[in-house]
Short mmCIF file of C-alpha atoms in Angstrom, two decimals:
data_model
loop_
_atom_site.label_atom_id
_atom_site.label_comp_id
_atom_site.label_asym_id
_atom_site.label_seq_id
_atom_site.Cartn_x
_atom_site.Cartn_y
_atom_site.Cartn_z
CA MET A 1 -22.44 -2.01 -1.03
CA SER A 2 -22.37 1.53 0.29
CA ALA A 3 -21.43 2.38 3.85
CA PHE A 4 -24.69 4.31 4.21
CA ALA A 5 -28.30 3.20 4.14
CA PRO A 6 -30.58 3.96 2.50
CA THR A 7 -28.83 5.15 -0.66
CA PRO A 8 -30.76 7.71 -2.73
CA ALA A 9 -31.56 6.70 -6.28
CA PRO A 10 -28.90 8.03 -8.68
CA SER A 11 -29.96 11.20 -10.44
CA PRO A 12 -29.68 11.46 -14.24
CA GLY A 13 -26.36 12.95 -15.29
CA ARG A 14 -24.55 12.14 -12.04
CA ARG A 15 -22.31 9.24 -12.94
CA VAL A 16 -18.77 9.49 -11.60
CA ALA A 17 -15.83 7.27 -12.49
CA LEU A 18 -13.20 6.97 -9.77
CA LEU A 19 -9.75 6.16 -11.15
CA THR A 20 -7.05 5.41 -8.58
CA LEU A 21 -3.30 5.62 -9.12
CA GLY A 22 -0.44 4.90 -6.78
CA CYS A 23 -0.37 2.93 -3.58
CA ALA A 24 -2.86 0.94 -1.53
CA ARG A 25 -3.33 3.94 0.77
CA ASN A 26 -4.78 5.85 -2.19
CA GLU A 27 -7.16 2.94 -2.83
CA VAL A 28 -8.57 3.28 0.68
CA ASP A 29 -8.98 7.02 0.19
CA SER A 30 -10.87 6.40 -3.05
CA GLU A 31 -13.25 4.04 -1.28
CA GLU A 32 -13.97 6.75 1.31
CA LEU A 33 -14.75 9.17 -1.53
CA ALA A 34 -16.90 6.50 -3.18
CA ALA A 35 -18.93 6.11 0.02
CA ARG A 36 -19.53 9.86 0.28
CA LEU A 37 -20.60 10.10 -3.36
CA ASP A 38 -22.76 6.99 -3.22
CA ALA A 39 -24.54 8.33 -0.15
CA ASP A 40 -25.37 11.53 -2.02
CA GLY A 41 -26.91 9.74 -4.97
CA TRP A 42 -24.02 9.54 -7.39
CA GLN A 43 -23.65 6.41 -9.48
CA VAL A 44 -20.06 5.37 -8.74
CA THR A 45 -18.01 3.29 -11.18
CA THR A 46 -14.38 2.62 -12.06
CA ASP A 47 -15.03 2.82 -15.81
CA ALA A 48 -14.58 6.23 -17.45
CA ASP A 49 -16.74 5.33 -20.46
CA GLY A 50 -20.06 7.10 -20.20
CA ALA A 51 -19.19 8.94 -16.99
CA ASP A 52 -20.28 12.54 -16.48
CA VAL A 53 -17.31 13.21 -14.21
CA VAL A 54 -13.99 11.38 -14.02
CA LEU A 55 -12.37 11.81 -10.61
CA VAL A 56 -8.70 10.85 -10.74
CA ASN A 57 -7.05 10.07 -7.41
CA THR A 58 -3.50 10.97 -8.44
CA CYS A 59 -0.11 9.86 -7.16
CA GLY A 60 2.63 12.42 -6.52
CA PHE A 61 5.41 10.23 -5.13
CA VAL A 62 8.09 10.27 -7.85
CA GLU A 63 8.42 11.70 -11.36
CA LYS A 64 7.19 8.56 -13.12
CA ALA A 65 4.07 8.45 -10.93
CA LYS A 66 3.37 12.11 -11.64
CA GLN A 67 3.70 11.53 -15.38
CA ASP A 68 1.26 8.62 -15.15
CA SER A 69 -1.18 10.81 -13.26
CA VAL A 70 -1.02 13.59 -15.85
CA GLN A 71 -1.50 11.10 -18.68
CA THR A 72 -4.52 9.58 -16.95
CA LEU A 73 -6.07 13.03 -16.58
CA LEU A 74 -5.46 13.78 -20.25
CA ASP A 75 -6.93 10.44 -21.31
CA ALA A 76 -9.97 11.11 -19.13
CA ALA A 77 -10.47 14.46 -20.85
CA ASP A 78 -10.56 12.64 -24.20
CA THR A 79 -13.72 10.80 -23.09
CA GLY A 80 -15.68 14.06 -23.09
CA ALA A 81 -16.38 13.85 -19.36
CA ARG A 82 -15.56 16.63 -16.94
CA VAL A 83 -12.25 15.82 -15.25
CA VAL A 84 -11.33 16.42 -11.61
CA ALA A 85 -7.90 15.84 -10.07
CA ALA A 86 -7.66 14.77 -6.44
CA GLY A 87 -5.13 12.82 -4.41
CA CYS A 88 -1.46 13.34 -3.68
CA MET A 89 -0.29 15.15 -6.81
CA ALA A 90 -3.31 17.46 -6.67
CA GLU A 91 -2.65 18.19 -3.00
CA ARG A 92 1.06 18.68 -3.58
CA TYR A 93 0.81 21.13 -6.51
CA GLY A 94 -2.69 22.64 -6.31
CA ARG A 95 -2.87 25.90 -8.25
CA GLU A 96 0.30 25.13 -10.23
CA LEU A 97 -1.24 21.90 -11.53
CA ALA A 98 -4.49 23.69 -12.40
CA GLU A 99 -2.60 26.31 -14.40
CA HIS A 100 -0.58 23.75 -16.35
CA LEU A 101 -3.44 21.30 -16.92
CA PRO A 102 -6.49 23.19 -18.21
CA GLU A 103 -7.99 19.84 -19.28
CA ALA A 104 -8.95 19.33 -15.63
CA GLN A 105 -12.04 21.31 -14.65
CA ALA A 106 -10.96 21.25 -10.98
CA VAL A 107 -7.96 20.41 -8.81
CA LEU A 108 -9.04 19.46 -5.30
CA SER A 109 -7.31 19.37 -1.93
CA PHE A 110 -7.75 16.79 0.81
CA ASP A 111 -9.72 19.53 2.55
CA ASP A 112 -12.38 19.19 -0.17
CA TYR A 113 -13.03 15.51 0.56
CA PRO A 114 -15.83 15.99 3.15
CA ASP A 115 -17.72 18.08 0.55
CA ILE A 116 -16.76 16.01 -2.48
CA SER A 117 -20.34 15.66 -3.74
CA ARG A 118 -20.93 19.41 -3.74
CA ARG A 119 -17.58 19.98 -5.47
CA LEU A 120 -18.52 17.59 -8.27
CA ASP A 121 -22.02 19.09 -8.51
CA ALA A 122 -20.38 22.47 -9.04
CA VAL A 123 -18.11 21.04 -11.73
CA LEU A 124 -21.11 19.52 -13.50
CA ALA A 125 -22.88 22.87 -13.35
CA GLY A 126 -19.92 24.52 -15.10
CA GLU A 127 -18.73 26.50 -12.08
CA GLN A 128 -15.07 27.45 -11.81
CA LEU A 129 -13.48 26.16 -8.59
CA SER A 130 -10.35 27.92 -7.41
CA ALA A 131 -7.47 25.56 -6.82
CA HIS A 132 -5.74 25.70 -3.44
CA THR A 133 -2.30 26.99 -2.65
CA PRO A 134 -0.36 24.01 -1.24
CA ARG A 135 0.59 24.03 2.42
CA ASP A 136 2.99 21.92 4.46
CA ARG A 137 0.37 19.68 6.05
CA ARG A 138 2.75 18.70 8.86
CA LYS A 139 2.21 22.17 10.29
CA LEU A 140 -1.56 21.71 10.49
CA LEU A 141 -1.26 19.18 13.32
CA PRO A 142 0.24 19.60 16.80
CA LEU A 143 3.93 18.86 17.10
CA THR A 144 3.28 16.46 19.99
CA PRO A 145 1.88 13.18 18.59
CA VAL A 146 -0.51 12.52 21.50
CA ALA A 147 -2.20 15.89 20.89
CA ARG A 148 -3.13 15.08 17.29
CA GLN A 149 -6.14 12.84 17.94
CA GLN A 150 -8.39 15.78 18.78
CA SER A 151 -7.44 17.82 15.72
CA ALA A 152 -10.11 18.71 13.16
CA VAL A 153 -7.66 18.53 10.23
CA VAL A 154 -8.96 16.46 7.30
CA VAL A 155 -6.98 13.21 7.00
CA PRO A 156 -8.12 11.05 4.07
CA GLY A 157 -9.20 7.58 5.09
CA HIS A 158 -9.78 8.61 8.71
CA SER A 159 -13.20 10.24 8.56
CA VAL A 160 -16.15 8.70 10.39
CA VAL A 161 -19.90 9.08 9.99
CA ASP A 162 -20.74 9.87 13.63
CA GLU A 163 -17.99 10.28 16.21
CA ARG A 164 -20.49 10.17 19.08
CA THR A 165 -21.54 6.62 18.23
CA PRO A 166 -19.22 3.77 19.27
CA ALA A 167 -17.17 2.51 16.34
CA HIS A 168 -18.74 -0.96 16.33
CA LEU A 169 -22.24 0.55 15.97
CA ARG A 170 -21.65 3.32 13.43
CA ALA A 171 -21.70 2.96 9.65
CA VAL A 172 -18.34 2.51 7.98
CA LEU A 173 -17.40 5.37 5.66
CA ARG A 174 -16.22 3.15 2.84
CA ARG A 175 -17.59 1.63 -0.36
CA ARG A 176 -15.58 -1.13 -1.96
CA LEU A 177 -14.65 -0.56 -5.57
CA ASP A 178 -13.85 -4.20 -6.32
CA THR A 179 -15.08 -7.56 -5.11
CA GLY A 180 -11.78 -9.39 -4.63
CA PRO A 181 -10.90 -11.33 -1.49
CA VAL A 182 -8.17 -8.87 -0.44
CA ALA A 183 -8.56 -5.35 0.93
CA SER A 184 -6.29 -2.76 2.47
CA LEU A 185 -6.98 -1.45 5.96
CA LYS A 186 -5.40 1.92 6.71
CA LEU A 187 -3.64 1.93 10.09
CA ALA A 188 -2.48 5.52 9.96
CA SER A 189 -1.60 8.43 7.70
CA GLY A 190 1.34 10.74 7.44
CA CYS A 191 4.90 10.41 8.63
CA ASP A 192 7.14 12.07 11.20
CA ARG A 193 10.41 10.93 9.68
CA ARG A 194 12.54 13.31 7.64
CA CYS A 195 14.11 11.14 4.96
CA ALA A 196 16.08 13.43 2.67
CA PHE A 197 14.64 12.00 -0.56
CA CYS A 198 10.96 11.95 0.41
CA ALA A 199 8.34 14.68 -0.02
CA ILE A 200 5.39 12.63 1.27
CA PRO A 201 5.22 14.09 4.81
CA ALA A 202 4.86 17.63 3.43
CA PHE A 203 1.65 16.84 1.55
CA ARG A 204 0.37 13.89 3.60
CA GLY A 205 1.05 15.50 6.94
CA ALA A 206 2.32 14.37 10.31
CA PHE A 207 1.71 10.85 11.57
CA VAL A 208 -1.80 10.10 12.86
CA SER A 209 -3.01 6.65 13.95
CA ARG A 210 -6.55 5.40 13.64
CA THR A 211 -7.94 3.99 16.88
CA PRO A 212 -8.13 0.21 17.38
CA ASP A 213 -11.93 0.27 17.73
CA GLU A 214 -12.26 1.98 14.33
CA LEU A 215 -9.89 -0.51 12.72
CA LEU A 216 -11.64 -3.52 14.21
CA ALA A 217 -15.06 -2.21 13.18
CA GLU A 218 -13.89 -1.63 9.60
CA ALA A 219 -12.19 -5.03 9.52
CA HIS A 220 -15.44 -6.72 10.59
CA TRP A 221 -17.27 -4.77 7.88
CA LEU A 222 -14.72 -5.79 5.25
CA ALA A 223 -15.04 -9.43 6.30
CA GLY A 224 -18.78 -9.08 5.81
CA THR A 225 -18.21 -8.00 2.20
CA GLY A 226 -16.21 -11.16 1.47
CA VAL A 227 -12.69 -10.00 2.30
CA ARG A 228 -10.40 -12.82 3.40
CA GLU A 229 -7.03 -11.05 3.63
CA LEU A 230 -6.42 -7.71 5.30
CA VAL A 231 -3.34 -5.74 4.23
CA LEU A 232 -2.46 -3.17 6.87
CA VAL A 233 -1.14 -0.02 5.20
CA SER A 234 0.27 3.35 6.25
CA GLU A 235 3.31 5.48 5.52
CA ASN A 236 5.03 3.90 8.54
CA SER A 237 3.27 1.00 10.27
CA THR A 238 5.94 0.66 12.94
CA SER A 239 4.89 4.04 14.38
CA TYR A 240 1.32 2.87 14.91
CA GLY A 241 0.01 3.74 18.35
CA LYS A 242 2.69 6.25 19.38
CA ASP A 243 0.12 9.07 19.25
CA LEU A 244 -2.37 6.91 21.16
CA GLY A 245 -0.04 6.47 24.10
CA ASP A 246 1.02 2.90 23.31
CA PRO A 247 3.81 2.29 20.77
CA ARG A 248 3.23 -1.48 21.08
CA LEU A 249 -0.40 -1.22 20.03
CA LEU A 250 0.13 -3.00 16.71
CA GLU A 251 1.41 -6.09 18.49
CA LYS A 252 -1.84 -6.18 20.48
CA LEU A 253 -4.04 -5.43 17.48
CA LEU A 254 -2.73 -8.16 15.18
CA PRO A 255 -4.24 -11.17 17.01
CA GLN A 256 -7.57 -9.34 17.32
CA LEU A 257 -7.70 -8.73 13.57
CA ALA A 258 -6.65 -12.30 12.81
CA ALA A 259 -9.45 -13.64 15.03
CA ILE A 260 -12.23 -11.94 13.03
CA ASP A 261 -14.61 -14.47 11.53
CA GLY A 262 -13.94 -14.84 7.80
CA ILE A 263 -10.44 -13.33 7.88
CA VAL A 264 -7.82 -15.96 7.12
CA ARG A 265 -4.75 -13.78 6.71
CA VAL A 266 -3.51 -10.44 8.02
CA ARG A 267 -0.48 -8.85 6.38
CA VAL A 268 1.53 -5.89 7.67
CA SER A 269 3.26 -3.58 5.20
CA TYR A 270 5.56 -0.53 5.33
CA LEU A 271 7.87 -1.33 8.25
CA GLN A 272 10.70 1.04 9.18
CA PRO A 273 13.81 -1.02 10.09
CA ALA A 274 14.93 1.51 12.73
CA GLU A 275 11.57 1.18 14.53
CA THR A 276 10.98 -2.55 14.11
CA ARG A 277 11.02 -3.84 17.68
CA PRO A 278 11.68 -7.46 18.74
CA GLY A 279 8.12 -7.71 20.06
CA LEU A 280 6.68 -6.67 16.72
CA ILE A 281 8.91 -9.14 14.87
CA GLU A 282 7.67 -11.89 17.17
CA ALA A 283 4.02 -10.89 16.70
CA ILE A 284 4.31 -10.92 12.90
CA ALA A 285 6.34 -14.14 12.80
CA THR A 286 4.33 -16.23 15.27
CA THR A 287 0.72 -14.98 15.53
CA PRO A 288 -1.69 -17.50 13.94
CA GLY A 289 -3.43 -15.94 10.97
CA VAL A 290 -0.76 -13.25 10.50
CA ALA A 291 1.49 -13.68 7.46
CA PRO A 292 5.15 -14.06 8.45
CA TYR A 293 6.01 -11.33 5.99
CA PHE A 294 8.41 -8.43 6.49
CA ASP A 295 8.06 -5.44 4.18
CA LEU A 296 11.13 -3.53 5.37
CA SER A 297 12.07 -0.15 3.94
CA PHE A 298 15.88 -0.47 3.77
CA GLN A 299 16.50 1.96 0.83
CA HIS A 300 20.26 1.23 0.83
CA ALA A 301 22.85 -0.69 2.85
CA ALA A 302 25.94 1.54 2.79
CA GLU A 303 26.14 3.56 6.01
CA PRO A 304 27.42 6.79 4.38
CA VAL A 305 24.48 6.81 1.96
CA LEU A 306 21.97 5.99 4.69
CA ARG A 307 23.27 8.86 6.82
CA ARG A 308 22.91 11.30 3.94
CA MET A 309 19.39 9.96 3.45
CA ARG A 310 18.76 10.71 7.16
CA ARG A 311 18.17 7.05 7.81
CA PHE A 312 19.81 4.52 10.10
CA GLY A 313 21.27 1.06 9.66
CA SER A 314 23.96 -0.91 7.89
CA THR A 315 24.47 -4.21 6.14
CA GLY A 316 25.19 -5.93 9.45
CA ARG A 317 22.21 -4.47 11.29
CA PHE A 318 19.82 -5.22 8.45
CA LEU A 319 21.02 -8.82 8.16
CA ASP A 320 20.63 -9.24 11.93
CA LEU A 321 17.06 -7.95 11.65
CA LEU A 322 16.25 -10.47 8.92
CA ASP A 323 17.93 -13.26 10.88
CA SER A 324 15.83 -12.48 13.95
CA ALA A 325 12.65 -12.87 11.91
CA ARG A 326 13.78 -16.10 10.25
CA ALA A 327 14.82 -17.57 13.59
CA LEU A 328 11.13 -17.44 14.55
CA ALA A 329 9.71 -18.24 11.09
CA PRO A 330 12.32 -19.88 8.82
CA GLN A 331 10.13 -19.52 5.70
CA ALA A 332 9.24 -15.88 6.41
CA GLY A 333 8.93 -13.63 3.40
CA ALA A 334 10.89 -10.40 3.11
CA ARG A 335 10.88 -7.57 0.59
CA SER A 336 12.37 -4.10 0.35
CA ASN A 337 12.97 -1.12 -1.92
CA PHE A 338 16.30 0.49 -2.75
CA ILE A 339 17.42 3.78 -4.30
CA VAL A 340 20.56 3.87 -6.46
CA GLY A 341 22.37 7.00 -7.54
CA PHE A 342 21.63 9.04 -4.40
CA PRO A 343 23.83 12.18 -4.16
CA GLY A 344 27.29 11.24 -2.96
CA GLU A 345 26.91 7.52 -3.68
CA THR A 346 30.31 6.02 -4.55
CA ARG A 347 31.39 2.82 -6.24
CA ALA A 348 32.20 1.41 -2.81
CA ASP A 349 28.67 2.22 -1.66
CA VAL A 350 27.25 0.31 -4.62
CA GLU A 351 29.47 -2.67 -3.84
CA GLU A 352 28.20 -2.61 -0.25
CA LEU A 353 24.63 -2.67 -1.55
CA VAL A 354 25.52 -5.64 -3.75
CA ARG A 355 27.04 -7.41 -0.73
CA PHE A 356 23.88 -6.87 1.28
CA LEU A 357 21.49 -7.97 -1.44
CA SER A 358 23.53 -11.09 -2.08
CA ALA A 359 23.32 -12.09 1.57
CA ALA A 360 19.79 -10.94 2.42
CA ARG A 361 17.77 -13.61 0.54
CA LEU A 362 14.89 -11.22 -0.14
CA ASP A 363 11.80 -12.52 -1.92
CA ALA A 364 11.07 -9.26 -3.73
CA ILE A 365 13.24 -6.22 -4.43
CA GLY A 366 12.12 -2.89 -5.82
CA VAL A 367 14.83 -0.71 -7.36
CA PHE A 368 14.45 3.02 -8.02
CA ASP A 369 16.86 5.32 -9.81
CA TYR A 370 17.30 8.53 -7.86
CA SER A 371 15.83 11.77 -9.18
CA ASP A 372 15.45 15.14 -7.46
CA GLU A 373 12.03 15.71 -5.90
CA ASP A 374 10.64 19.21 -5.31
CA GLY A 375 10.96 20.39 -1.74
CA THR A 376 13.25 17.62 -0.52
CA GLU A 377 16.59 18.06 1.20
CA ALA A 378 18.25 15.69 -1.28
CA ALA A 379 17.41 18.00 -4.19
CA GLY A 380 19.87 20.53 -2.77
CA LEU A 381 22.64 18.12 -1.81
CA PRO A 382 26.04 18.30 -3.49
CA GLY A 383 27.69 15.30 -5.12
CA LYS A 384 25.01 14.57 -7.70
CA VAL A 385 25.72 11.36 -9.60
CA ARG A 386 25.78 11.75 -13.38
CA ALA A 387 22.62 10.55 -15.12
CA ALA A 388 24.51 7.99 -17.20
CA THR A 389 26.11 6.57 -14.06
CA VAL A 390 22.76 6.40 -12.28
CA LYS A 391 21.29 4.46 -15.19
CA ARG A 392 24.23 2.07 -15.31
CA ARG A 393 23.96 1.38 -11.58
CA TYR A 394 20.19 1.03 -11.82
CA ASP A 395 20.48 -1.51 -14.63
CA ARG A 396 23.08 -3.49 -12.71
CA ILE A 397 21.18 -3.60 -9.42
CA SER A 398 17.88 -4.35 -11.16
CA ALA A 399 19.41 -7.31 -13.00
CA LEU A 400 20.99 -8.55 -9.78
CA ALA A 401 17.66 -8.19 -7.96
CA ASP A 402 15.86 -10.24 -10.60
CA GLU A 403 18.48 -12.97 -10.37
CA LEU A 404 18.51 -13.09 -6.58
CA CYS A 405 14.72 -13.11 -6.25
CA ALA A 406 14.46 -15.92 -8.79
CA GLN A 407 17.02 -17.89 -6.75
CA ARG A 408 15.03 -17.24 -3.59
CA ALA A 409 11.90 -18.59 -5.29
CA GLU A 410 13.82 -21.71 -6.30
CA ASP A 411 14.78 -22.19 -2.65
CA ARG A 412 11.07 -22.79 -1.99
CA LEU A 413 10.85 -25.78 -4.35
CA GLY A 414 9.41 -28.72 -2.45
CA SER A 415 8.25 -26.58 0.45
CA THR A 416 4.70 -26.26 1.71
CA VAL A 417 2.99 -22.89 1.29
CA GLU A 418 -0.43 -21.54 2.18
CA VAL A 419 -2.03 -19.95 -0.88
CA LEU A 420 -4.96 -17.57 -0.83
CA VAL A 421 -6.80 -17.93 -4.14
CA ASP A 422 -7.21 -14.53 -5.78
CA SER A 423 -8.91 -15.55 -9.02
CA VAL A 424 -10.19 -18.51 -11.02
CA ASP A 425 -10.34 -17.71 -14.74
CA ASP A 426 -10.90 -20.31 -17.47
CA GLY A 427 -9.57 -23.03 -15.23
CA VAL A 428 -6.45 -21.08 -14.20
CA VAL A 429 -6.28 -20.79 -10.41
CA GLU A 430 -4.02 -17.98 -9.22
CA GLY A 431 -3.25 -16.88 -5.70
CA ARG A 432 -0.48 -15.82 -3.40
CA ALA A 433 1.56 -17.55 -0.76
CA ALA A 434 2.19 -15.87 2.58
CA HIS A 435 5.43 -14.32 1.29
CA GLN A 436 3.66 -12.71 -1.70
CA ALA A 437 1.85 -9.42 -1.17
CA PRO A 438 -0.82 -8.33 -3.66
CA GLU A 439 0.45 -6.95 -7.00
CA VAL A 440 4.11 -6.50 -6.04
CA ASP A 441 5.64 -9.84 -5.04
CA GLY A 442 4.60 -12.34 -7.69
CA CYS A 443 1.94 -15.02 -7.53
CA THR A 444 1.39 -18.74 -7.13
CA THR A 445 -0.49 -20.73 -9.76
CA LEU A 446 -2.17 -23.87 -8.48
CA VAL A 447 -1.84 -26.81 -10.84
CA ALA A 448 -3.15 -30.37 -10.99
CA ALA A 449 -1.24 -33.21 -9.41
CA PRO A 450 1.15 -35.03 -11.77
CA PRO A 451 -0.32 -37.85 -13.87
CA GLY A 452 -0.50 -41.14 -12.02
CA THR A 453 -0.90 -39.53 -8.59
CA THR A 454 -4.07 -39.15 -6.58
CA PRO A 455 -5.40 -35.57 -6.49
CA SER A 456 -6.16 -34.30 -3.02
CA VAL A 457 -8.05 -31.21 -4.17
CA GLU A 458 -9.99 -30.68 -7.38
CA LEU A 459 -8.92 -27.41 -8.97
CA ALA A 460 -12.35 -26.98 -10.54
CA ARG A 461 -13.92 -26.69 -7.09
CA LEU A 462 -11.69 -23.88 -5.86
CA CYS A 463 -13.02 -20.32 -5.62
CA ALA A 464 -11.51 -16.91 -4.99
CA GLY A 465 -10.98 -16.52 -1.25
CA ASP A 466 -10.18 -20.17 -0.53
CA LEU A 467 -7.04 -20.77 1.54
CA VAL A 468 -5.16 -23.82 0.33
CA ARG A 469 -2.09 -25.65 1.56
CA ALA A 470 0.08 -26.59 -1.42
CA THR A 471 3.46 -28.04 -2.38
CA VAL A 472 5.72 -25.88 -4.56
CA THR A 473 6.64 -27.72 -7.76
CA GLY A 474 8.02 -25.03 -10.05
CA THR A 475 9.16 -21.43 -10.41
CA GLU A 476 9.38 -18.75 -13.06
CA GLY A 477 11.14 -15.68 -11.76
CA VAL A 478 9.42 -14.82 -8.49
CA ASP A 479 6.27 -16.72 -9.45
CA LEU A 480 5.56 -20.22 -8.16
CA THR A 481 3.52 -23.18 -9.29
CA ALA A 482 2.17 -25.48 -6.63
CA VAL A 483 -0.04 -28.55 -6.27
CA PRO A 484 -2.87 -28.12 -3.73
CA VAL A 485 -2.87 -30.65 -0.91
CA THR A 486 -5.55 -29.46 1.51
CA VAL A 487 -8.19 -26.77 1.68
CA ILE A 488 -7.56 -24.98 4.98
CA SER A 489 -10.53 -22.62 4.74
CA SER A 490 -13.23 -22.47 2.11
CA THR A 491 -15.50 -19.60 1.14
CA ALA A 492 -18.17 -22.16 0.28
CA GLY A 493 -18.98 -23.35 3.79
CA SER A 494 -20.23 -26.88 3.43
CA ARG A 495 -19.34 -27.18 -0.27
CA PRO A 496 -17.18 -30.34 -0.61
CA LEU A 497 -13.74 -29.50 -1.92
CA SER A 498 -11.61 -32.58 -1.32
CA ALA A 499 -11.80 -35.16 -4.06
CA VAL A 500 -9.80 -38.12 -2.86
CA ALA A 501 -10.25 -41.11 -5.16
CA GLY A 502 -11.49 -44.19 -3.33
#
């Protein structure tokens, strides 16, 4: 359903396929673009076959993501459709990308998003659109965070239909591109941190929060489309509210989001350890309806490496942070990402990372091998680690991560978990427990009770969006199998789900 009403009938020859790469933040941006296009009469799809225009929302985070984006653009060109690049890689490289990728008829900036329909009309008409020269988008916003709210700078995922109308009365500028029970809700965009390895702030801009009334209005709208779990996303969720005059605003917002009718789970992602306050830990760990889940961006554990990264922390501090969360919620989930091979990293630094990982009991671990990124401080640092050494360290830490995460999953054998059903396909019921975020942390497959026991819940009656309490009976890597015990919340209203034999 489009955010606007009424929607004009699609015109012949105006079918656009929106392909999204990268993170959940990009997915939200694509749904804003979809709403704008839908409102202007475009037929919006996610299938490139038969499309007149393929709009690729690219990712420009690391080299592998950029390669995937280029390949997607090339594949789109093979369909015979006109191809347009948007998103982070397009914003980051602009004219350079256009010159090196003639297969794309246009390379757009974030500044083009409000006029996306006219840009695609021009592409369809065969017009040549000049690509932009990239700018450091941090410099487009005031240096003082509290002065940024009144800026007219285009921030993807933040636009509204009518600023003069209260948020709860205005149309939501978003059109869902899938019908699953989970959706991302963008808290903020940009970042004020200066991590040496990261180029994101330069092309995403300085940190800007969305207001609570906008978030609540969009969350109500999402619930109305069938969403059951909200995943709060941003470049740095722990900064939410600092530009609104209240750095503890997220702690106040969480119970309001969790109380929305139809929403059964709220999940917070992208937490900065250095900014994760005790009050926020308590809110995530103890608020009913909020997943006790801590997505903490550690990146390393050796203090010398963290300092060169322009980050803060240590093995001891990070373990204390995890302990404080588990003291409030013993079964809390925790995940993080780590970079190996950063300039100056020594064998001792790697051993310190191993020590931390072995003690941290993380449910999911992402490992990245360091590579220079254009425009970052780290690209110019001395002490580069040889490529063969980086690969060796990457292979070692990746293998260790797999082993440790599998052990952590085994620790949950016999425990009770709350599983949100994501899909039911040919009798296979898959979902995620509270410690499993969408797509990145594994899944939980619900299975029938063992022979000779009385089933509490019939698997055949479960639907996507149901929230089920289940007992963990098996593991495979980070994935769990579990037997459902009780349906906590059903999408079917009065539909009977329990099937206790009498």
